[in-house]
Short mmCIF file of N, CA and C in Angstrom, two decimals:
data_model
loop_
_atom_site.label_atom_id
_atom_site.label_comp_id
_atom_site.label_asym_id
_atom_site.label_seq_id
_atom_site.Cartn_x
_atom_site.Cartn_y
_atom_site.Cartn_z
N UNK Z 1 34.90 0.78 -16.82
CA UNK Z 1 33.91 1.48 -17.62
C UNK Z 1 32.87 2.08 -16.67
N UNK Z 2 32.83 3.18 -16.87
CA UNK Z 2 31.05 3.90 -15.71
C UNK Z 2 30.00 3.75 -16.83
N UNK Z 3 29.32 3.09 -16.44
CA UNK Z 3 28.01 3.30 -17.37
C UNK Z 3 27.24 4.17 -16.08
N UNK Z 4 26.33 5.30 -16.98
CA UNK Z 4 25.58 6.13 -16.56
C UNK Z 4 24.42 6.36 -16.75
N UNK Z 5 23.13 6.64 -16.75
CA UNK Z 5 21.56 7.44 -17.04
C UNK Z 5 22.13 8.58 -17.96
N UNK Z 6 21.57 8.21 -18.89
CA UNK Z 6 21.71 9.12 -20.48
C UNK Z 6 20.52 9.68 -20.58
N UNK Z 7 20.78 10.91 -20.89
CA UNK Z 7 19.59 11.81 -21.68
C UNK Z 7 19.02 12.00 -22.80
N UNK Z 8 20.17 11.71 -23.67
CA UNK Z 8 20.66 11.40 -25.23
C UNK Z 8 20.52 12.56 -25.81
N UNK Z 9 21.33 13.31 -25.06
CA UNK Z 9 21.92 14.95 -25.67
C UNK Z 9 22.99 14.97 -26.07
N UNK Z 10 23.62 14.09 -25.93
CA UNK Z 10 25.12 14.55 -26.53
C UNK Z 10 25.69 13.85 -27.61
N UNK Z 11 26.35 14.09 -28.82
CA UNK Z 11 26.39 13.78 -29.72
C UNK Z 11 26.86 12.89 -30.14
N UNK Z 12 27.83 12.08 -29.27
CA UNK Z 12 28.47 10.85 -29.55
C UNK Z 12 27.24 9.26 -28.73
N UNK Z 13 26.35 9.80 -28.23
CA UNK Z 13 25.47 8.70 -28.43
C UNK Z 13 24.10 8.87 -29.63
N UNK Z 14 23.94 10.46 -29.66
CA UNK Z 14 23.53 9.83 -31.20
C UNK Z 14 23.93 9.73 -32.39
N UNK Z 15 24.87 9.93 -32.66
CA UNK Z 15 25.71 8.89 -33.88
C UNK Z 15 25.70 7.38 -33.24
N UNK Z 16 26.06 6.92 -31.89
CA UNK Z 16 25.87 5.47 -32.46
C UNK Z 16 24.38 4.87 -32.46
N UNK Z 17 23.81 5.79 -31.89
CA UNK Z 17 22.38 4.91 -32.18
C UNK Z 17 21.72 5.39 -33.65
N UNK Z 18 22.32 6.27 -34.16
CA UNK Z 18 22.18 6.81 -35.32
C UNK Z 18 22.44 5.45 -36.40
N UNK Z 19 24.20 4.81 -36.16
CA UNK Z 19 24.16 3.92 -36.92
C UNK Z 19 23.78 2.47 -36.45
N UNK Z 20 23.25 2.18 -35.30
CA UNK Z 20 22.58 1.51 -34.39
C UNK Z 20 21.32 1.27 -35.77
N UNK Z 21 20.45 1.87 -35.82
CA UNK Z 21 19.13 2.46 -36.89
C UNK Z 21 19.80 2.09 -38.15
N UNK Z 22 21.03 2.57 -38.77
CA UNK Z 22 21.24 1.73 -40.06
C UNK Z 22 21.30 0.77 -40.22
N UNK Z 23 22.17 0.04 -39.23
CA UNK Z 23 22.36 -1.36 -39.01
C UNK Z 23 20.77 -1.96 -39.71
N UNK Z 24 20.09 -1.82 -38.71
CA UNK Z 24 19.14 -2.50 -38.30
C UNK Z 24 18.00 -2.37 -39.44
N UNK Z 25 17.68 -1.15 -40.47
CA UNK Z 25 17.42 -1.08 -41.83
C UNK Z 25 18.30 -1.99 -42.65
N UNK Z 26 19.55 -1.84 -42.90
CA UNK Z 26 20.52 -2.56 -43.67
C UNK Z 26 20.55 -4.24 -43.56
N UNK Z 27 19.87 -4.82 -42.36
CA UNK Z 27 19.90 -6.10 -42.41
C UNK Z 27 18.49 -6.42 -42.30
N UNK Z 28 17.54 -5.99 -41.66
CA UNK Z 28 15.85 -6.27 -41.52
C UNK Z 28 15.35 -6.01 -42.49
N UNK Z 29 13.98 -6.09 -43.11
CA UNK Z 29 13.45 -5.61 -43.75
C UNK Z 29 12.78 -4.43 -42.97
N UNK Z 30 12.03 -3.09 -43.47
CA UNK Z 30 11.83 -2.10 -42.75
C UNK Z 30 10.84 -2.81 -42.12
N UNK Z 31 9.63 -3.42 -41.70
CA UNK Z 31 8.80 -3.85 -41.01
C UNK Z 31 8.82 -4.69 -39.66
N UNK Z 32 10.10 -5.47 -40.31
CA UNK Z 32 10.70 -5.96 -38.91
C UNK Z 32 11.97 -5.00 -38.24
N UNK Z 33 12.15 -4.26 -38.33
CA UNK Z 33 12.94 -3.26 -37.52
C UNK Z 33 12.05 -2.63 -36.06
N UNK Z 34 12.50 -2.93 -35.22
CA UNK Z 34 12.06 -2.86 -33.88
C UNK Z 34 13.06 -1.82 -32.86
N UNK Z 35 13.89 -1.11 -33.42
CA UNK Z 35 14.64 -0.17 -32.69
C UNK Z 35 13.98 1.12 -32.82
N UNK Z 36 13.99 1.66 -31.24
CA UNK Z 36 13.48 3.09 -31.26
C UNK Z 36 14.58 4.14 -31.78
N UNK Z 37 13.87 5.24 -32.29
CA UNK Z 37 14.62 6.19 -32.23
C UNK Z 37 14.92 6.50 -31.22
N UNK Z 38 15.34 7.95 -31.26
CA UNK Z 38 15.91 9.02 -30.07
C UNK Z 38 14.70 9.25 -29.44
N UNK Z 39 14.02 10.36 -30.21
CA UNK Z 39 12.88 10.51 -29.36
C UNK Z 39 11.72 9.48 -28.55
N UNK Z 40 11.65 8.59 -29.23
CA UNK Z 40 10.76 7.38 -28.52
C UNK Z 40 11.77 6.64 -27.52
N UNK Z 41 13.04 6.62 -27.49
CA UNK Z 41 13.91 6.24 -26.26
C UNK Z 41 14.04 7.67 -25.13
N UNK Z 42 13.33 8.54 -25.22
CA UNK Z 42 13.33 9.39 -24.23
C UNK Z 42 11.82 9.48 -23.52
N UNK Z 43 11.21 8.55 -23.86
CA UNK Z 43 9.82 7.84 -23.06
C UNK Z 43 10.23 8.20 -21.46
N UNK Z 44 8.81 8.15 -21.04
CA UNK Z 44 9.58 8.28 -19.45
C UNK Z 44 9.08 6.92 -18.60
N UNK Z 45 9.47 5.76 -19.91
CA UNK Z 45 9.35 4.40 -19.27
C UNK Z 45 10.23 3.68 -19.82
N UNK Z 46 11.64 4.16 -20.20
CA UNK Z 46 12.58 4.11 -20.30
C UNK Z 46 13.43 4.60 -19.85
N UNK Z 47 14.70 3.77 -19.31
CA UNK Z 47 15.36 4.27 -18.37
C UNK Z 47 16.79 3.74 -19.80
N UNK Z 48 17.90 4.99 -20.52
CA UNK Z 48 18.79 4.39 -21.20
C UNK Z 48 20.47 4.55 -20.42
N UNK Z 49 21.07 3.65 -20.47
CA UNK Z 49 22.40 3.42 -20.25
C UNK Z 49 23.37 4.46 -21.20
N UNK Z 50 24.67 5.01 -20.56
CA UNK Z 50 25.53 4.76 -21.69
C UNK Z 50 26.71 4.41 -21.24
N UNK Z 51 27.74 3.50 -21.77
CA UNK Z 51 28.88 3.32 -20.50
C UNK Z 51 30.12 4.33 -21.57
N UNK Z 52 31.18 4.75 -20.43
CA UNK Z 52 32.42 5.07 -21.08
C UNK Z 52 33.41 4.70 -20.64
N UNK Z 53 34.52 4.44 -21.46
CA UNK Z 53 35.58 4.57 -20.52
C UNK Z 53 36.24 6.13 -20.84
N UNK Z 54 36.40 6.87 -19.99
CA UNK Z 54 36.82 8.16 -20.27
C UNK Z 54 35.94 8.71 -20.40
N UNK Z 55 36.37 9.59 -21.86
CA UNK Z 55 35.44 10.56 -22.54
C UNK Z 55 35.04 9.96 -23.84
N UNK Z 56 35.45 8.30 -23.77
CA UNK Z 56 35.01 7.74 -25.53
C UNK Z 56 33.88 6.95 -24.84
N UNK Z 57 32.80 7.08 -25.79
CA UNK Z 57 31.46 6.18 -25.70
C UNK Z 57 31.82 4.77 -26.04
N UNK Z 58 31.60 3.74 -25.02
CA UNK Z 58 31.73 2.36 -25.61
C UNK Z 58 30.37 1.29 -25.86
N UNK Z 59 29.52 2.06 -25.27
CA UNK Z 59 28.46 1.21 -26.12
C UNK Z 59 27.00 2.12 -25.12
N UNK Z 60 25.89 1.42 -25.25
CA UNK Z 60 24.53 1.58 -24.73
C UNK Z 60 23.28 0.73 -24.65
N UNK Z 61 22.82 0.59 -23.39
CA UNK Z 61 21.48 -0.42 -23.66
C UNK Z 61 20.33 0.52 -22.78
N UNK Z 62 19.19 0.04 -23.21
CA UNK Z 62 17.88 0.36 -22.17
C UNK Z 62 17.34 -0.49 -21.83
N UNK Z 63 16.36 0.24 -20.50
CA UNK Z 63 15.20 -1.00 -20.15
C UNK Z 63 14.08 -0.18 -20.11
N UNK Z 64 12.89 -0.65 -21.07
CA UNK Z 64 11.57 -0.42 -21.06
C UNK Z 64 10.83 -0.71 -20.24
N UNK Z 65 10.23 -0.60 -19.32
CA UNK Z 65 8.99 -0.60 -18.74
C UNK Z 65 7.58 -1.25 -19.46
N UNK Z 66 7.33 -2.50 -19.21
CA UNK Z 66 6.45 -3.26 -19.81
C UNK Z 66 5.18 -3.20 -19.00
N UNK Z 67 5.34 -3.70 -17.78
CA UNK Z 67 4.20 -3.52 -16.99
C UNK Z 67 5.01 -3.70 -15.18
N UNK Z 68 4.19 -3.62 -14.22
CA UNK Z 68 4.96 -3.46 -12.83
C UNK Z 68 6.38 -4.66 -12.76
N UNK Z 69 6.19 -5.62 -13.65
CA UNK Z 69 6.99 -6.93 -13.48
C UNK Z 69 7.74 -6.86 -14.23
N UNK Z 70 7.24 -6.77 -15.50
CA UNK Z 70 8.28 -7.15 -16.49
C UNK Z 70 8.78 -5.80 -17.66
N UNK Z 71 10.50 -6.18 -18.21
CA UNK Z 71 10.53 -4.77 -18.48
C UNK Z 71 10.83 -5.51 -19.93
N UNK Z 72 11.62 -4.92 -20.95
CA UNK Z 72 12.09 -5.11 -22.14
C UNK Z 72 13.77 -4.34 -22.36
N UNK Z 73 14.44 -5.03 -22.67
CA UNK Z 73 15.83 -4.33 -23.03
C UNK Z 73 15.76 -4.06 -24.32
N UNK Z 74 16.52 -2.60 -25.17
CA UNK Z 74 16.24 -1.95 -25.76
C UNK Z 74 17.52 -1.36 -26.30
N UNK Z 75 17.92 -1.46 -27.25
CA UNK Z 75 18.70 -0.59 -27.74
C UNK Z 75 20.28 -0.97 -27.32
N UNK Z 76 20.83 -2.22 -27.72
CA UNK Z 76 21.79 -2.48 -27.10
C UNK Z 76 22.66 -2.81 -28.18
N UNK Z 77 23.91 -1.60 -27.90
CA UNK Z 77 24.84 -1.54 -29.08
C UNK Z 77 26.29 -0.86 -28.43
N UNK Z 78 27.02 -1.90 -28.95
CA UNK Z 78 28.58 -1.93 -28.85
C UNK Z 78 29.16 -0.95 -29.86
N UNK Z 79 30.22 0.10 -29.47
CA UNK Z 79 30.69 0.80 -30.36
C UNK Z 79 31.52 0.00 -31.73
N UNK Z 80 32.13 0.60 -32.51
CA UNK Z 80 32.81 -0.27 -33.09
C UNK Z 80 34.31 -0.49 -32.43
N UNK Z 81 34.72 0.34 -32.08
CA UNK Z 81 35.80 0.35 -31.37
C UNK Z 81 35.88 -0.63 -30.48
N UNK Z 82 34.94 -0.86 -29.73
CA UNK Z 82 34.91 -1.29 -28.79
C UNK Z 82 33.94 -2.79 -28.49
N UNK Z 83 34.16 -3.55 -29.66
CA UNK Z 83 33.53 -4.63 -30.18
C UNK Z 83 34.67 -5.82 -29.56
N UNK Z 84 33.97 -7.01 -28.82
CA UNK Z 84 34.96 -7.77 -28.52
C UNK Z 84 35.73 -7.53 -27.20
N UNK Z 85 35.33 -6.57 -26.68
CA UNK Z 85 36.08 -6.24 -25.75
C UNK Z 85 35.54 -6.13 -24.46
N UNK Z 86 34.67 -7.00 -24.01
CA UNK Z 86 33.29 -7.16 -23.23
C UNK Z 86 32.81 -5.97 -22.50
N UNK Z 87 32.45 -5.47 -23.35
CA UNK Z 87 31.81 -4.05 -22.96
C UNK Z 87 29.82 -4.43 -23.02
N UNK Z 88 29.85 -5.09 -24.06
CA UNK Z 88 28.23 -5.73 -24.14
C UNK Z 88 27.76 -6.28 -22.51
N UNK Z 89 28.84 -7.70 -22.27
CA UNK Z 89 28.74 -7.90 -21.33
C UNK Z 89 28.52 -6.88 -20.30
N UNK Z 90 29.18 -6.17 -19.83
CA UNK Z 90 29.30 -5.10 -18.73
C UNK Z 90 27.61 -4.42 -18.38
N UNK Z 91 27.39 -3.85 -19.63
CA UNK Z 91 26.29 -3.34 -20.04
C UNK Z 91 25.17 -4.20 -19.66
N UNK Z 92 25.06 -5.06 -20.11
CA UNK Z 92 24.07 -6.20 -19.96
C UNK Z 92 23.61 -6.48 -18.38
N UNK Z 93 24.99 -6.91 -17.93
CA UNK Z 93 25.15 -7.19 -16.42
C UNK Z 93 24.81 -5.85 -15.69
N UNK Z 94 24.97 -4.92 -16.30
CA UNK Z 94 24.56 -3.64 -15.28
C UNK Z 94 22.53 -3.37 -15.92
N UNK Z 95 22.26 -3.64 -16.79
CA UNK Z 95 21.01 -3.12 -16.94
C UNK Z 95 20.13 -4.92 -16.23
N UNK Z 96 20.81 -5.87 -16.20
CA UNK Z 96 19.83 -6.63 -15.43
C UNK Z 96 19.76 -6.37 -13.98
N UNK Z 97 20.97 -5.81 -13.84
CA UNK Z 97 21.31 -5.57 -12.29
C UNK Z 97 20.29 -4.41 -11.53
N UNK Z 98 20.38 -3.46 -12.29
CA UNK Z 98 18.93 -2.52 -11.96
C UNK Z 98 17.96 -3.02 -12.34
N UNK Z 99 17.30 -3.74 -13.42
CA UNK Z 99 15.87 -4.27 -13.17
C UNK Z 99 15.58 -5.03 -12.09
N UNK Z 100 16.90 -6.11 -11.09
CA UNK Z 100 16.42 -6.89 -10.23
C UNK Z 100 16.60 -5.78 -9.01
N UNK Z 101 17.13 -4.32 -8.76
CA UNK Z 101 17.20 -3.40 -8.04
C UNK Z 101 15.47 -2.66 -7.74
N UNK Z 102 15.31 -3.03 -9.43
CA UNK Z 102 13.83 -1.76 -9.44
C UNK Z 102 12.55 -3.24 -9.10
N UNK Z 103 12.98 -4.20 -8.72
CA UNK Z 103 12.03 -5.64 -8.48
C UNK Z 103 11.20 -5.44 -9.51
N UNK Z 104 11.61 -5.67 -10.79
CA UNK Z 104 11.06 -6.45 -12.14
C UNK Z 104 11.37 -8.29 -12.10
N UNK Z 105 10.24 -8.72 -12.12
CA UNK Z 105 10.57 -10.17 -12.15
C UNK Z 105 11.14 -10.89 -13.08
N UNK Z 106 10.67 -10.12 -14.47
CA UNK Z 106 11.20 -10.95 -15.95
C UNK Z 106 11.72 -9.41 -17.09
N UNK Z 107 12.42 -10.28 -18.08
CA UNK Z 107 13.35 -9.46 -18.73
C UNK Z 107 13.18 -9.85 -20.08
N UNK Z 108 12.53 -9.34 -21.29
CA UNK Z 108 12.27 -10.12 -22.13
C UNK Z 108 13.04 -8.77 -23.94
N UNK Z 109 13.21 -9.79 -24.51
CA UNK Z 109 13.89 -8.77 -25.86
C UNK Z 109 13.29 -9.45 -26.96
N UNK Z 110 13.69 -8.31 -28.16
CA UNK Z 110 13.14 -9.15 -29.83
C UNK Z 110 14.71 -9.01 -30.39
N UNK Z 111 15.14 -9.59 -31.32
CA UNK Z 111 16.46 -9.58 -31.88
C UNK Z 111 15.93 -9.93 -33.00
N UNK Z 112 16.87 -10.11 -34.17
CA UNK Z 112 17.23 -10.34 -35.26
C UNK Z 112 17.54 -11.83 -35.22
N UNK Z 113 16.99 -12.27 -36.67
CA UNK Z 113 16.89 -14.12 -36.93
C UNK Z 113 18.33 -13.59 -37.55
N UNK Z 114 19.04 -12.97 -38.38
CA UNK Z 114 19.37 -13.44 -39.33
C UNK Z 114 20.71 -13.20 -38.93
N UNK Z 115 22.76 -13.51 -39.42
CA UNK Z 115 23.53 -13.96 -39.00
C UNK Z 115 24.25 -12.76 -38.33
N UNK Z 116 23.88 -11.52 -38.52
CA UNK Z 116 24.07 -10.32 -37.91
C UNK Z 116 24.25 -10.39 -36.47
N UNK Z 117 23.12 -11.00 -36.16
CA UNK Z 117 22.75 -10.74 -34.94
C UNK Z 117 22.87 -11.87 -34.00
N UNK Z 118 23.82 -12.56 -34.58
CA UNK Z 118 24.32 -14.26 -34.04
C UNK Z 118 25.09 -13.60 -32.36
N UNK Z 119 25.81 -12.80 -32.83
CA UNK Z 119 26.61 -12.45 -31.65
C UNK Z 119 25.42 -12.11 -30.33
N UNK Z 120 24.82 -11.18 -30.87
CA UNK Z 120 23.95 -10.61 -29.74
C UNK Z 120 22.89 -12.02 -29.20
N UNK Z 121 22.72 -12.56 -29.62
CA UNK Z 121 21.82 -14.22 -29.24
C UNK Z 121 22.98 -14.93 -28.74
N UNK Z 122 24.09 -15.16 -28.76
CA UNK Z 122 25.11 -15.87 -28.19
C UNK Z 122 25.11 -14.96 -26.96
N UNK Z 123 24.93 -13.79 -26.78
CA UNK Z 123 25.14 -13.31 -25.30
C UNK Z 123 24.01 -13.49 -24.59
N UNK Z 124 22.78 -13.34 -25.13
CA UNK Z 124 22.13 -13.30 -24.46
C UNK Z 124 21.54 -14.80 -23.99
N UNK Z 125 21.75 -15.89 -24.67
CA UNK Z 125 21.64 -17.55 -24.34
C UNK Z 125 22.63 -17.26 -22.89
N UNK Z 126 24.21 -16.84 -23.19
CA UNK Z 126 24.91 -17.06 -22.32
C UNK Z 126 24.30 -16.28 -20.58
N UNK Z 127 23.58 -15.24 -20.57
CA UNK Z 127 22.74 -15.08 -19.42
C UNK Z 127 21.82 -15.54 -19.11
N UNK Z 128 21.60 -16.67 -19.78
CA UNK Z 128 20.28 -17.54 -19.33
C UNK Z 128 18.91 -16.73 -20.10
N UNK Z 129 19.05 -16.23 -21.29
CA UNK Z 129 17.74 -15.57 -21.89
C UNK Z 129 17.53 -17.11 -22.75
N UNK Z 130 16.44 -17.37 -22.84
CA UNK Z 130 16.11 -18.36 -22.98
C UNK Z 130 14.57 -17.93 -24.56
N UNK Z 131 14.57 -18.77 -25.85
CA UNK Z 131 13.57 -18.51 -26.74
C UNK Z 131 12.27 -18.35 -26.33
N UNK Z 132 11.46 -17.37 -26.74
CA UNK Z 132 9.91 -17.61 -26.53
C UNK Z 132 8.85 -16.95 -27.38
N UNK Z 133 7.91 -16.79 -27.28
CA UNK Z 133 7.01 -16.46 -28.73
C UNK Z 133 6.59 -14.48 -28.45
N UNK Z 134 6.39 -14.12 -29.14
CA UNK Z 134 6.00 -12.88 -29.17
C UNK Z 134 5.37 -12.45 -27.64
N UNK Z 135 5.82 -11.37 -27.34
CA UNK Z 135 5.30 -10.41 -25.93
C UNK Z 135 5.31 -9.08 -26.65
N UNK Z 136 4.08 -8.53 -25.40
CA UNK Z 136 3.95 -7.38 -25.57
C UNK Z 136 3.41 -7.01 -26.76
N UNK Z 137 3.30 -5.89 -27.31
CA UNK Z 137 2.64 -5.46 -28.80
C UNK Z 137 3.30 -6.22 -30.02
N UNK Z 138 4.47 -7.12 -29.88
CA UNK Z 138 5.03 -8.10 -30.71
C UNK Z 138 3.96 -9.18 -31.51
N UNK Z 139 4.21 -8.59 -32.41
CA UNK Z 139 3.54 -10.31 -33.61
C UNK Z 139 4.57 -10.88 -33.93
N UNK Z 140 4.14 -12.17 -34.05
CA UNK Z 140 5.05 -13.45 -35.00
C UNK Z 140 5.42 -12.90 -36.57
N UNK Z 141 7.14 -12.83 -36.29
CA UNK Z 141 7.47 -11.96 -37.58
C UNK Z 141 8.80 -13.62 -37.81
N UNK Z 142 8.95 -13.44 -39.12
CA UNK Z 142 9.97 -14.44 -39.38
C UNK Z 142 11.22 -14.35 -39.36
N UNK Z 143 11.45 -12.59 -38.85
CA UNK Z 143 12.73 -12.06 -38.84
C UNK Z 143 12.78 -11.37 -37.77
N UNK Z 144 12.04 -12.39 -36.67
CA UNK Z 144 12.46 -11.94 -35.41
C UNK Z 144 12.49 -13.19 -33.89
N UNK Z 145 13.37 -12.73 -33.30
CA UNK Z 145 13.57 -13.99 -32.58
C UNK Z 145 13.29 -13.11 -30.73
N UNK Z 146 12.48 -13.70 -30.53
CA UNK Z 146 12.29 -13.18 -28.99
C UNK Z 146 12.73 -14.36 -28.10
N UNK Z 147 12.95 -13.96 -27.07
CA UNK Z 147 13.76 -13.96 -25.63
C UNK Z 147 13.55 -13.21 -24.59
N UNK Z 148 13.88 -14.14 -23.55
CA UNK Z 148 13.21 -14.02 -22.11
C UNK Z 148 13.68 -13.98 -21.01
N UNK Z 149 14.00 -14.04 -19.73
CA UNK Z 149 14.38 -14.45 -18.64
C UNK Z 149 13.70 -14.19 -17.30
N UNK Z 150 13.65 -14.86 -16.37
CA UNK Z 150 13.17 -14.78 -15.44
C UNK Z 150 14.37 -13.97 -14.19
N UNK Z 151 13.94 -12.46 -13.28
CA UNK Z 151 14.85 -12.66 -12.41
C UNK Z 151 14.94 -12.65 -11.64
N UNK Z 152 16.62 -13.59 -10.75
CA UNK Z 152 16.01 -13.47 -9.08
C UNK Z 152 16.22 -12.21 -8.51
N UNK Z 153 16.15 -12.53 -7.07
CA UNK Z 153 16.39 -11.89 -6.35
C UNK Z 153 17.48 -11.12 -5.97
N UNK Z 154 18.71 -11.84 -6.65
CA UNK Z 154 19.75 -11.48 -6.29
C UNK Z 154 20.64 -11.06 -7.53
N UNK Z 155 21.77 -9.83 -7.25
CA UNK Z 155 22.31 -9.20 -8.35
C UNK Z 155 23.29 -10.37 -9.28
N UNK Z 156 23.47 -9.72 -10.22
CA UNK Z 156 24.14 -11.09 -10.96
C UNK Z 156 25.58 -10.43 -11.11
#
């Protein structure tokens, strides 16, 4: 898979972040929905992924820019096609891999409490993201579960 620096011009990444955004209405209530659009993922303190194999899109993540240390991952979604087929992984492992490139010390996300989003908390336990209470402009919401990690020095 090449994952690449996306611009998010081309049309097969916004359809999936398109239904990325339904998802995330369809199971949250609108208040706890925490996914950017398009335009607010073209911040220029965001840096977004997209990987392919070929010419088919298999998934996408970002990393936000929090402050000199710490960043936030953003927008991390597996095609459907391509569900199960450790493409998350890949993704994951490549966007921590440039934050410990760009010397960010910590790596922190908000997810979903509810059974949707079991998978995406099973991956991210499995990299050592570990529970913690609201960061950043985050309040204590009941339908949201934040996570953390500390990173080293060295690529994973």
């Amino acid at each position: 898979m090449e994952i690449k620096i996306d611009d998010l011009s081309g049309g097969e990444v916004i359809k999936l972040l398109e239904e990325h955004l339904a998802d995330m209405y369809a199971t949250s209530p609108p208040e706890s929905v925490h996914a950017l659009d398009i335009d607010a993922l073209k911040s220029p303190n965001i840096t977004f992924f997209s990987g392919w194999f070929g010419s088919e899109l298999q998934g996408c993540v970002a990393i936000k820019q929090l402050t000199p240390d710490h960043i936030e991952l953003k927008s991390m979604r597996t095609s459907s096609s391509a569900r199960q087929s450790g493409v998350a992984t890949k993704l994951l492992t490549h966007a921590l891999n440039v934050a410990i490139e760009r010397g960010y010390r910590q790596v922190s996300l908000e997810t979903g409490t509810q059974d949707f989003f079991r998978p995406a908390r099973n991956l991210y336990e499995k990299f050592g993201f570990t529970y913690c209470g609201p960061f950043a402009h985050y309040k204590h919401d009941p339908h949201s579960h934040f996570m953390t990690r500390h990173l080293q020095d060295k690529l994973i």
